[in-house]
Short mmCIF file of C-alpha atoms in Angstrom, two decimals:
data_model
loop_
_atom_site.label_atom_id
_atom_site.label_comp_id
_atom_site.label_asym_id
_atom_site.label_seq_id
_atom_site.Cartn_x
_atom_site.Cartn_y
_atom_site.Cartn_z
CA MET D 1 -0.69 57.34 -7.58
CA GLY D 2 2.17 55.51 -5.93
CA ILE D 3 0.47 55.77 -2.56
CA LEU D 4 -2.43 53.63 -3.85
CA ASN D 5 0.01 50.92 -4.86
CA PHE D 6 1.33 50.94 -1.32
CA PHE D 7 -2.12 50.22 0.11
CA SER D 8 -3.15 47.72 -2.55
CA LYS D 9 0.08 45.72 -2.50
CA ALA D 10 -0.66 42.09 -1.74
CA LYS D 11 0.98 40.45 1.25
CA ALA D 12 4.00 38.36 0.36
CA GLY D 13 3.15 34.66 0.53
CA PRO D 14 5.35 31.90 1.87
CA SER D 15 8.50 31.48 -0.17
CA LEU D 16 10.11 28.24 -1.31
CA GLU D 17 13.59 27.39 -0.20
CA ARG D 18 16.09 27.75 -3.04
CA LEU D 19 18.90 25.25 -3.40
CA PRO D 20 22.31 26.75 -2.73
CA LYS D 21 25.10 27.21 -5.23
CA GLY D 22 28.61 27.61 -3.92
CA CYS D 23 31.36 25.98 -1.96
CA VAL D 24 32.00 25.11 1.66
CA THR D 25 35.28 24.03 3.23
CA VAL D 26 35.24 21.89 6.36
CA ASP D 27 37.95 20.63 8.70
CA ARG D 28 38.43 17.00 9.78
CA ASN D 29 35.78 17.41 12.50
CA GLY D 30 33.17 18.63 10.04
CA ALA D 31 33.31 22.24 11.26
CA ILE D 32 32.84 24.87 8.56
CA VAL D 33 36.03 26.82 7.83
CA THR D 34 34.84 28.92 4.88
CA SER D 35 31.60 29.07 2.96
CA THR D 36 30.23 30.88 -0.08
CA LEU D 37 26.76 29.37 0.31
CA SER D 38 23.77 31.67 0.62
CA GLN D 39 22.82 32.39 4.23
CA SER D 40 19.17 31.82 3.36
CA PHE D 41 19.90 28.09 3.01
CA PRO D 42 19.36 26.51 6.43
CA GLU D 43 22.49 25.62 8.36
CA THR D 44 20.94 22.30 9.39
CA LYS D 45 20.81 21.22 5.74
CA VAL D 46 24.38 22.39 5.08
CA ASN D 47 25.48 20.36 8.11
CA ARG D 48 23.53 17.36 6.84
CA ILE D 49 25.37 17.52 3.49
CA ILE D 50 28.73 17.86 5.28
CA GLN D 51 28.03 14.96 7.65
CA ASP D 52 26.92 12.66 4.85
CA VAL D 53 29.87 13.49 2.61
CA MET D 54 32.35 12.99 5.46
CA ALA D 55 30.63 9.73 6.41
CA ILE D 56 30.93 8.42 2.84
CA PHE D 57 34.67 9.23 2.80
CA ARG D 58 35.10 7.52 6.18
CA SER D 59 33.10 4.41 5.29
CA ALA D 60 35.04 4.08 2.02
CA GLN D 61 38.32 4.11 3.96
CA GLU D 62 36.95 1.43 6.29
CA ALA D 63 36.08 -0.68 3.22
CA GLN D 64 39.68 -0.29 1.96
CA LEU D 65 38.60 2.09 -0.80
CA VAL D 66 40.66 5.24 -0.94
CA PHE D 67 39.07 8.15 -2.75
CA ASN D 68 39.97 11.79 -2.94
CA GLU D 69 36.90 12.99 -4.81
CA LEU D 70 33.20 12.23 -4.62
CA GLN D 71 30.54 13.30 -7.10
CA LEU D 72 26.92 12.81 -6.15
CA THR D 73 24.45 13.52 -8.95
CA TYR D 74 20.76 14.00 -8.23
CA PRO D 75 18.10 15.00 -10.75
CA ALA D 76 18.13 18.54 -9.36
CA LEU D 77 21.50 18.92 -7.65
CA ARG D 78 25.16 17.98 -7.93
CA ILE D 79 27.48 17.70 -4.95
CA THR D 80 31.22 17.41 -5.57
CA ALA D 81 33.53 16.88 -2.61
CA LYS D 82 37.32 16.87 -2.62
CA GLU D 83 39.13 15.34 0.31
CA LEU D 84 41.58 17.70 2.05
CA LYS D 85 43.74 15.93 4.64
CA GLY D 86 40.75 14.65 6.61
CA GLY D 87 38.63 17.69 5.86
CA ALA D 88 36.83 18.41 2.60
CA MET D 89 35.95 21.08 0.09
CA ILE D 90 32.36 20.64 -1.00
CA PHE D 91 30.91 22.23 -4.13
CA ILE D 92 27.14 22.42 -4.51
CA SER D 93 25.58 23.34 -7.84
CA PRO D 94 22.66 22.54 -10.14
CA PRO D 95 23.41 19.55 -12.41
CA MET B 1 -23.84 8.80 -16.36
CA ASN B 2 -21.17 8.16 -13.75
CA THR B 3 -22.25 6.73 -10.42
CA MET B 4 -20.65 8.01 -7.21
CA GLN B 5 -18.33 4.97 -7.09
CA ASP B 6 -17.14 5.50 -10.70
CA ARG B 7 -16.33 9.17 -10.25
CA PRO B 8 -12.62 9.79 -9.78
CA LYS B 9 -11.61 11.77 -6.72
CA ILE B 10 -9.29 14.75 -6.92
CA LEU B 11 -7.62 16.29 -3.90
CA LEU B 12 -6.68 19.94 -4.40
CA LEU B 13 -4.19 21.55 -2.02
CA ASP B 14 -3.74 25.33 -2.17
CA ASP B 15 -3.54 28.08 0.44
CA ASP B 16 -5.42 30.57 -1.75
CA PRO B 17 -9.16 30.54 -0.89
CA GLY B 18 -9.96 31.89 -4.38
CA ILE B 19 -8.34 28.86 -6.03
CA LEU B 20 -10.10 26.48 -3.64
CA GLU B 21 -13.40 28.04 -4.65
CA LEU B 22 -12.81 28.31 -8.40
CA TYR B 23 -11.04 25.07 -9.30
CA PRO B 24 -13.63 22.58 -7.99
CA GLU B 25 -16.08 24.28 -10.36
CA LEU B 26 -13.65 24.13 -13.28
CA LEU B 27 -12.69 20.50 -12.63
CA GLY B 28 -16.36 19.64 -12.24
CA GLN B 29 -16.77 20.44 -15.98
CA LEU B 30 -14.66 17.41 -16.95
CA SER B 31 -16.60 14.63 -18.68
CA CYS B 32 -15.71 12.12 -15.94
CA LYS B 33 -17.37 14.45 -13.38
CA PRO B 34 -14.71 14.08 -10.68
CA GLU B 35 -15.39 14.63 -7.03
CA VAL B 36 -13.08 17.43 -5.87
CA ILE B 37 -11.94 17.63 -2.25
CA THR B 38 -10.04 20.75 -1.16
CA CYS B 39 -7.66 21.59 1.66
CA ALA B 40 -5.37 24.48 2.55
CA SER B 41 -2.43 22.84 4.32
CA GLY B 42 -0.01 20.01 3.68
CA ALA B 43 -0.75 18.30 6.97
CA ARG B 44 -4.48 18.32 6.21
CA ALA B 45 -3.84 16.91 2.70
CA ILE B 46 -1.80 14.01 4.11
CA ALA B 47 -4.50 13.31 6.69
CA LEU B 48 -7.16 13.29 3.96
CA LEU B 49 -5.11 10.94 1.79
CA GLU B 50 -4.74 8.57 4.72
CA ALA B 51 -8.49 8.64 5.27
CA GLU B 52 -9.51 7.90 1.66
CA PRO B 53 -7.73 7.12 -1.58
CA VAL B 54 -7.88 9.63 -4.42
CA SER B 55 -7.13 9.29 -8.13
CA LEU B 56 -5.28 12.56 -8.50
CA PHE B 57 -3.54 14.96 -6.14
CA ILE B 58 -3.10 18.57 -7.25
CA CYS B 59 -0.66 20.52 -5.11
CA ASP B 60 0.58 24.11 -4.95
CA LEU B 61 4.26 24.73 -4.22
CA ASN B 62 4.12 27.92 -2.16
CA LEU B 63 2.44 26.78 1.01
CA PRO B 64 2.77 27.93 4.62
CA GLN B 65 4.58 25.72 7.16
CA MET B 66 5.07 22.61 5.03
CA ASP B 67 5.93 23.68 1.45
CA GLY B 68 4.71 21.85 -1.66
CA LEU B 69 7.96 19.98 -2.20
CA GLN B 70 7.84 18.62 1.35
CA VAL B 71 4.23 17.52 0.90
CA LEU B 72 5.05 15.88 -2.44
CA THR B 73 8.01 14.02 -0.92
CA VAL B 74 5.72 12.45 1.68
CA VAL B 75 2.92 11.77 -0.77
CA ARG B 76 5.17 10.19 -3.43
CA ARG B 77 6.76 7.93 -0.82
CA LYS B 78 3.46 6.83 0.71
CA TYR B 79 1.40 6.62 -2.49
CA PRO B 80 3.77 5.98 -5.40
CA GLN B 81 0.93 4.85 -7.72
CA MET B 82 -1.14 8.01 -7.24
CA ARG B 83 -1.14 10.63 -9.99
CA THR B 84 0.34 13.89 -8.76
CA VAL B 85 0.22 17.31 -10.38
CA VAL B 86 1.79 20.59 -9.33
CA LEU B 87 -0.31 23.68 -10.02
CA SER B 88 1.61 26.73 -8.98
CA SER B 89 2.46 30.26 -9.98
CA VAL B 90 6.14 29.47 -9.44
CA THR B 91 7.91 29.63 -12.81
CA ASP B 92 11.46 29.07 -11.58
CA GLU B 93 13.03 26.18 -13.49
CA GLN B 94 14.81 24.92 -10.36
CA PHE B 95 11.56 24.18 -8.54
CA ARG B 96 10.04 22.51 -11.60
CA THR B 97 13.12 20.26 -11.90
CA ARG B 98 12.94 19.40 -8.21
CA ALA B 99 9.24 18.67 -8.44
CA TYR B 100 9.75 16.38 -11.44
CA ALA B 101 12.65 14.73 -9.59
CA LEU B 102 10.13 13.64 -6.97
CA GLY B 103 8.33 11.70 -9.69
CA LEU B 104 5.19 13.75 -10.29
CA ASP B 105 3.19 13.49 -13.51
CA LEU B 106 2.74 17.10 -14.46
CA CYS B 107 3.92 20.55 -13.43
CA PHE B 108 1.55 23.29 -14.52
CA VAL B 109 1.78 27.06 -14.13
CA LYS B 110 -1.55 28.45 -12.91
CA PRO B 111 -3.56 29.32 -16.03
CA THR B 112 -4.11 33.00 -16.71
CA ASN B 113 -6.49 32.82 -19.68
CA ALA B 114 -9.24 30.63 -21.11
CA ARG B 115 -6.92 28.76 -23.51
CA GLU B 116 -4.48 27.81 -20.75
CA THR B 117 -7.36 26.78 -18.50
CA GLN B 118 -8.72 24.49 -21.20
CA LEU B 119 -5.25 23.00 -21.74
CA PHE B 120 -4.94 22.36 -18.02
CA LEU B 121 -8.36 20.68 -17.91
CA ASP B 122 -7.49 18.53 -20.94
CA CYS B 123 -4.27 17.39 -19.25
CA ILE B 124 -6.13 16.53 -16.05
CA GLU B 125 -8.76 14.61 -17.97
CA SER B 126 -6.08 12.68 -19.82
CA LEU B 127 -4.31 11.83 -16.55
CA LEU B 128 -7.54 10.61 -15.00
CA GLU B 129 -8.19 8.36 -17.98
CA GLN B 130 -4.76 6.74 -17.77
CA LYS B 131 -4.60 3.38 -16.10
CA GLU B 132 -1.41 1.88 -14.75
CA GLN B 133 0.73 1.26 -17.82
CA THR B 134 1.75 -2.29 -18.63
CA GLY B 135 2.32 -4.07 -21.90
CA PHE B 136 3.66 -2.59 -25.09
CA ARG B 137 2.80 0.87 -26.27
CA GLY B 138 0.44 0.53 -29.19
CA ILE B 139 -1.22 -2.63 -27.91
CA GLN B 140 -1.98 -2.33 -24.21
CA SER B 141 -1.93 -5.45 -22.03
CA LYS B 142 -0.35 -7.59 -24.73
CA SER B 143 2.84 -9.43 -24.04
CA MET B 144 5.73 -9.82 -26.47
CA LEU B 145 4.56 -13.42 -26.92
CA ASP B 146 1.12 -12.24 -28.14
CA ILE B 147 2.65 -9.77 -30.58
CA ILE B 148 4.96 -12.40 -32.09
CA GLN B 149 2.14 -14.95 -32.35
CA LEU B 150 0.04 -12.34 -34.13
CA GLU B 151 2.77 -11.72 -36.71
CA ALA B 152 3.21 -15.47 -37.25
CA LEU B 153 -0.52 -16.10 -37.53
CA CYS B 154 -0.93 -13.38 -40.17
CA ARG B 155 1.95 -14.95 -42.16
CA ASN B 156 3.59 -11.52 -42.34
CA THR B 157 6.91 -10.62 -43.88
CA SER B 158 7.99 -7.84 -41.60
CA THR B 159 10.55 -6.64 -39.11
CA LEU B 160 9.48 -6.16 -35.54
CA LYS B 161 11.52 -3.39 -33.92
CA VAL B 162 11.29 -3.46 -30.13
CA ILE B 163 12.74 -0.78 -27.87
CA ASN B 164 13.19 -1.49 -24.19
CA GLY B 165 14.84 1.43 -22.39
CA ALA B 166 18.06 2.16 -24.24
CA VAL B 167 18.21 -1.31 -25.81
CA GLU B 168 16.82 -2.03 -29.25
CA GLY B 169 16.00 -5.46 -30.61
CA ARG B 170 14.74 -6.67 -33.99
CA ILE B 171 12.99 -9.84 -35.10
CA TRP B 172 12.70 -10.61 -38.79
CA PHE B 173 9.66 -12.53 -40.09
CA GLN B 174 9.32 -14.13 -43.52
CA ASP B 175 5.86 -15.46 -44.34
CA GLY B 176 5.18 -15.78 -40.63
CA ASP B 177 8.42 -17.65 -39.84
CA VAL B 178 11.04 -16.09 -37.59
CA VAL B 179 14.24 -16.04 -39.64
CA ASP B 180 16.55 -13.88 -37.52
CA ALA B 181 16.74 -11.70 -34.42
CA GLU B 182 19.25 -9.22 -33.10
CA VAL B 183 19.92 -7.38 -29.82
CA GLY B 184 23.21 -5.51 -29.71
CA ASP B 185 25.92 -8.05 -30.53
CA VAL B 186 23.65 -11.04 -29.88
CA THR B 187 21.91 -12.56 -32.91
CA ALA B 188 19.67 -15.48 -33.93
CA GLN B 189 17.98 -17.65 -31.25
CA PRO B 190 19.64 -16.14 -28.12
CA ALA B 191 18.56 -12.68 -29.29
CA PHE B 192 15.00 -13.92 -29.88
CA HIS B 193 14.82 -15.38 -26.34
CA LYS B 194 16.15 -12.14 -24.90
CA ILE B 195 13.58 -9.99 -26.71
CA ILE B 196 10.68 -12.25 -25.81
CA SER B 197 11.59 -12.02 -22.12
CA TRP B 198 11.09 -8.24 -22.08
CA LYS B 199 8.07 -7.19 -20.06
CA LYS B 200 7.49 -3.73 -21.51
CA GLY B 201 8.65 -1.32 -24.14
CA ASN B 202 7.70 0.15 -27.50
CA PHE B 203 7.39 -1.78 -30.72
CA GLU B 204 7.05 -0.92 -34.35
CA CYS B 205 6.35 -3.13 -37.36
CA ILE B 206 8.49 -2.03 -40.26
CA PRO B 207 8.65 -3.56 -43.77
CA GLY B 208 10.40 -6.90 -43.97
CA GLU B 209 13.72 -7.64 -45.65
CA HIS B 210 13.19 -10.31 -48.28
CA GLY B 211 16.89 -10.99 -48.80
CA ARG B 212 17.62 -11.46 -45.08
CA ALA B 213 19.82 -14.54 -44.51
CA ARG B 214 18.04 -17.10 -42.35
CA LYS B 215 19.75 -17.78 -39.02
CA ILE B 216 16.82 -19.31 -37.13
CA PHE B 217 15.54 -22.61 -38.45
CA SER B 218 13.19 -23.70 -35.64
CA SER B 219 9.45 -23.42 -36.12
CA ILE B 220 7.61 -20.60 -34.36
CA ASP B 221 5.99 -23.10 -31.97
CA GLY B 222 9.35 -24.63 -31.13
CA LEU B 223 10.87 -21.20 -30.52
CA LEU B 224 8.04 -20.07 -28.26
CA LEU B 225 8.15 -23.31 -26.30
CA GLU B 226 11.90 -22.96 -25.81
CA SER B 227 11.46 -19.33 -24.68
CA ALA B 228 8.74 -20.32 -22.23
CA GLN B 229 11.04 -22.98 -20.76
CA ILE B 230 13.89 -20.49 -20.38
CA MET B 231 11.60 -17.98 -18.67
CA ASP B 232 10.14 -20.65 -16.36
CA GLU B 233 13.62 -21.74 -15.35
CA GLY B 234 14.55 -18.12 -14.66
CA GLN B 235 11.45 -17.60 -12.48
CA ALA B 236 12.02 -20.85 -10.61
CA GLY B 237 15.55 -19.71 -9.84
CA GLN B 238 14.26 -16.45 -8.43
CA THR B 239 11.43 -17.92 -6.33
CA SER B 240 13.65 -20.57 -4.76
CA GLY B 241 15.73 -17.67 -3.44
CA SER B 242 18.92 -19.07 -4.83
CA PRO B 243 21.40 -16.39 -5.71
CA GLU B 244 22.12 -15.98 -9.39
CA GLY B 245 25.78 -16.49 -8.73
CA GLY B 246 27.31 -14.91 -5.66
CA THR B 247 29.94 -15.61 -3.10
CA SER B 248 31.29 -18.71 -1.53
CA GLN B 249 31.68 -18.98 2.23
CA SER B 250 35.26 -17.85 1.92
CA GLY B 251 33.97 -14.58 0.51
CA VAL B 252 35.51 -15.10 -2.92
CA ALA B 253 33.25 -14.37 -5.88
CA THR B 254 32.00 -17.58 -7.48
CA ALA B 255 31.22 -17.84 -11.17
CA PRO B 256 27.90 -16.06 -11.48
CA ARG B 257 25.17 -16.80 -13.96
CA LYS B 258 25.91 -14.64 -16.99
CA HIS B 259 23.74 -11.55 -17.25
CA PHE B 260 26.27 -9.20 -18.62
CA GLU B 261 29.53 -9.55 -20.47
CA TRP B 262 31.61 -7.62 -17.94
CA SER B 263 34.83 -7.94 -19.89
CA SER B 264 33.26 -6.02 -22.78
CA LEU B 265 33.50 -2.80 -20.74
CA ARG B 266 36.67 -0.88 -21.43
CA GLY B 267 38.80 -0.11 -18.38
CA LEU B 268 36.59 -2.11 -16.00
CA GLU B 269 38.44 -3.54 -13.00
CA PHE B 270 35.54 -5.04 -11.05
CA GLY B 271 31.74 -5.12 -11.07
CA LEU B 272 29.08 -5.88 -8.49
CA VAL B 273 25.29 -6.08 -8.70
CA LEU B 274 23.05 -6.14 -5.62
CA ALA B 275 19.33 -6.81 -5.33
CA GLY B 276 16.98 -4.93 -2.97
CA ASN B 277 17.02 -6.89 0.29
CA VAL B 278 19.25 -9.81 -0.65
CA PRO B 279 22.44 -9.48 1.43
CA HIS B 280 24.77 -11.29 -0.97
CA PRO B 281 25.66 -9.93 -4.41
CA LEU B 282 23.54 -11.08 -7.37
CA ASP B 283 26.53 -10.91 -9.63
CA ALA B 284 30.17 -10.16 -8.94
CA TRP B 285 33.05 -9.91 -11.36
CA ALA B 286 36.70 -9.76 -10.23
CA VAL B 287 35.80 -8.34 -6.81
CA GLU B 288 38.36 -9.09 -4.08
CA GLU B 289 36.03 -8.61 -1.09
CA PRO B 290 32.48 -8.81 -2.48
CA GLN B 291 30.69 -8.64 0.86
CA ALA B 292 32.62 -5.60 2.13
CA LEU B 293 32.02 -3.77 -1.16
CA ALA B 294 28.34 -4.81 -1.13
CA ASP B 295 27.89 -3.44 2.40
CA TRP B 296 29.60 -0.15 1.53
CA THR B 297 27.53 0.24 -1.66
CA ARG B 298 24.25 -0.47 0.09
CA LYS B 299 24.99 1.85 3.02
CA THR B 300 26.23 4.64 0.76
CA VAL B 301 23.23 4.53 -1.57
CA GLU B 302 20.83 4.51 1.38
CA ARG B 303 22.62 7.52 2.85
CA CYS B 304 22.60 9.40 -0.47
CA ASN B 305 18.91 8.66 -1.09
CA ALA B 306 18.05 9.92 2.40
CA LEU B 307 20.06 13.08 1.72
CA GLY B 308 18.27 13.60 -1.61
CA GLU B 309 14.95 13.24 0.15
CA ALA B 310 15.92 15.71 2.88
CA LEU B 311 16.95 18.28 0.26
CA HIS B 312 13.94 17.52 -2.04
CA VAL B 313 16.15 16.85 -5.04
CA GLY B 314 15.06 13.29 -5.81
CA LYS B 315 16.87 9.97 -5.52
CA LEU B 316 20.54 9.59 -6.31
CA ASP B 317 21.19 9.30 -10.07
CA ASP B 318 24.78 8.17 -9.69
CA LEU B 319 27.80 8.46 -7.47
CA MET B 320 31.38 8.65 -8.63
CA ALA B 321 34.20 8.09 -6.20
CA LEU B 322 37.55 8.95 -7.73
CA GLY B 323 40.87 7.81 -6.33
CA LEU B 324 44.49 7.70 -7.42
CA ARG B 325 44.40 3.96 -8.05
CA THR B 326 40.76 3.13 -8.71
CA GLN B 327 37.60 4.97 -9.61
CA VAL B 328 34.23 3.66 -8.58
CA GLY B 329 30.82 4.39 -10.08
CA VAL B 330 27.60 3.53 -8.24
CA ALA B 331 24.09 3.66 -9.73
CA GLN B 332 20.66 2.22 -9.03
CA GLY B 333 17.90 0.94 -11.29
CA ALA B 334 15.27 -1.81 -11.50
CA GLU B 335 15.51 -2.34 -7.71
CA ARG B 336 19.17 -3.17 -8.02
CA LEU B 337 22.38 -1.43 -7.04
CA PHE B 338 25.44 -1.41 -9.28
CA CYS B 339 29.00 -0.74 -8.18
CA LEU B 340 31.68 -0.75 -10.86
CA GLY B 341 35.40 -0.12 -10.43
CA PHE B 342 37.41 1.37 -13.27
CA HIS B 343 41.04 1.97 -14.08
CA TYR B 344 42.19 5.45 -13.05
CA SER B 345 42.70 6.42 -16.71
CA GLN B 346 38.93 6.38 -17.33
CA THR B 347 37.26 9.79 -17.36
CA GLY B 348 34.11 10.65 -15.43
CA ASN B 349 32.03 10.65 -18.61
CA GLN B 350 33.31 7.23 -19.66
CA ILE B 351 32.46 5.83 -16.22
CA LYS B 352 28.95 7.31 -16.39
CA GLU B 353 28.43 5.89 -19.87
CA ASN B 354 29.55 2.41 -18.80
CA LEU B 355 27.37 2.56 -15.67
CA LYS B 356 24.39 3.36 -17.86
CA LYS B 357 25.21 0.46 -20.18
CA VAL B 358 25.26 -2.00 -17.28
CA VAL B 359 22.05 -0.65 -15.72
CA ASP B 360 20.25 -0.80 -19.09
CA ALA B 361 21.45 -4.35 -19.71
CA TRP B 362 20.09 -5.47 -16.34
CA VAL B 363 16.85 -3.55 -16.68
CA SER B 364 16.19 -5.23 -20.01
#
């Protein structure tokens, strides 16, 4: 009977992109050093998160605000970034 | 019978031909007899929406090329007033949360039996019947002024409980006269003027308190006239484009018009409020460099909102920047941006709570 299932199995439809859960460490140039994020999450989006987080740290320094931790809360995602001597450790998780 | 012009239009986006065939028939059973337009791709849906307005947009999540969340992001940005519904077989909580974060009205799992189908149709019908919501829940299109006049005219002894966001206010009537009012720590006439200035919310008439000490001695007409004057002055201030407080040319914060008792917040070191496109701060409290902080806040929130949109997770709820000397909380609400600085001893939860207090006070 299993063979019938094989023929009748519907084609897999398009799949939605899941949000990642994990941590990524970047150096002062924004290059990824280590990452525990799922590989299915596009690298372009990971880079976008890294760039924005680094830019917020930089702009804060320019405005004479010195921070070592950032927490961005969205309705469906939380990003926590800890500054590491110019680089950063970024945690991504559901809120 | 509905004419063609009266019939609401529904746009249905799904890549399953079976759904596109079945649902127009099902939706056609609604009493308002909607006109249902169908399409199978996100790009086509956006093109159709540009060509003609619709009352309701029903969208699947699993779509080829452009997924449902991407389509909804575009649609919500371009047509924020349009009702949007997700109808999908996706049951994962994460995608539902993300869809709701984009501001849609309803997220429905594709019905699998007659009862669920009927429930879905009832929800759609109810959405189509809803007009843009203004006024107070219970009496649509009535202002606070109308509600108070009604209580006075009926010579009621009652308590009017009004809820606006997280803020609750009460007005006490005795034989149609306003005897007291209360909003948070504010009482009597100032509280009455505050409540009457609210544009929307929920209200409830609860039994009056006969022994309530009288703190307001003006007549109802006098009170309403005074409130109208205060509101007119407020509007005139806004239309003339004058900042409600702000910064002097030297960049030092000038005494702003009081909107919020900043010093009441525990551990607060500075506070800044910005309006949409106005470059200078609307209100600033103990800020050393208001303009530099305003620029950083504006740029950071714009960046975070753009990131949220790119990831389909909604707009930024809040941002906390923690340092060894100062901690900063940033939030947005009522087309304003808020940036508050706190002493390093304050915890993240305390900062969030205080941010919420300030946003609620300004929203009300």
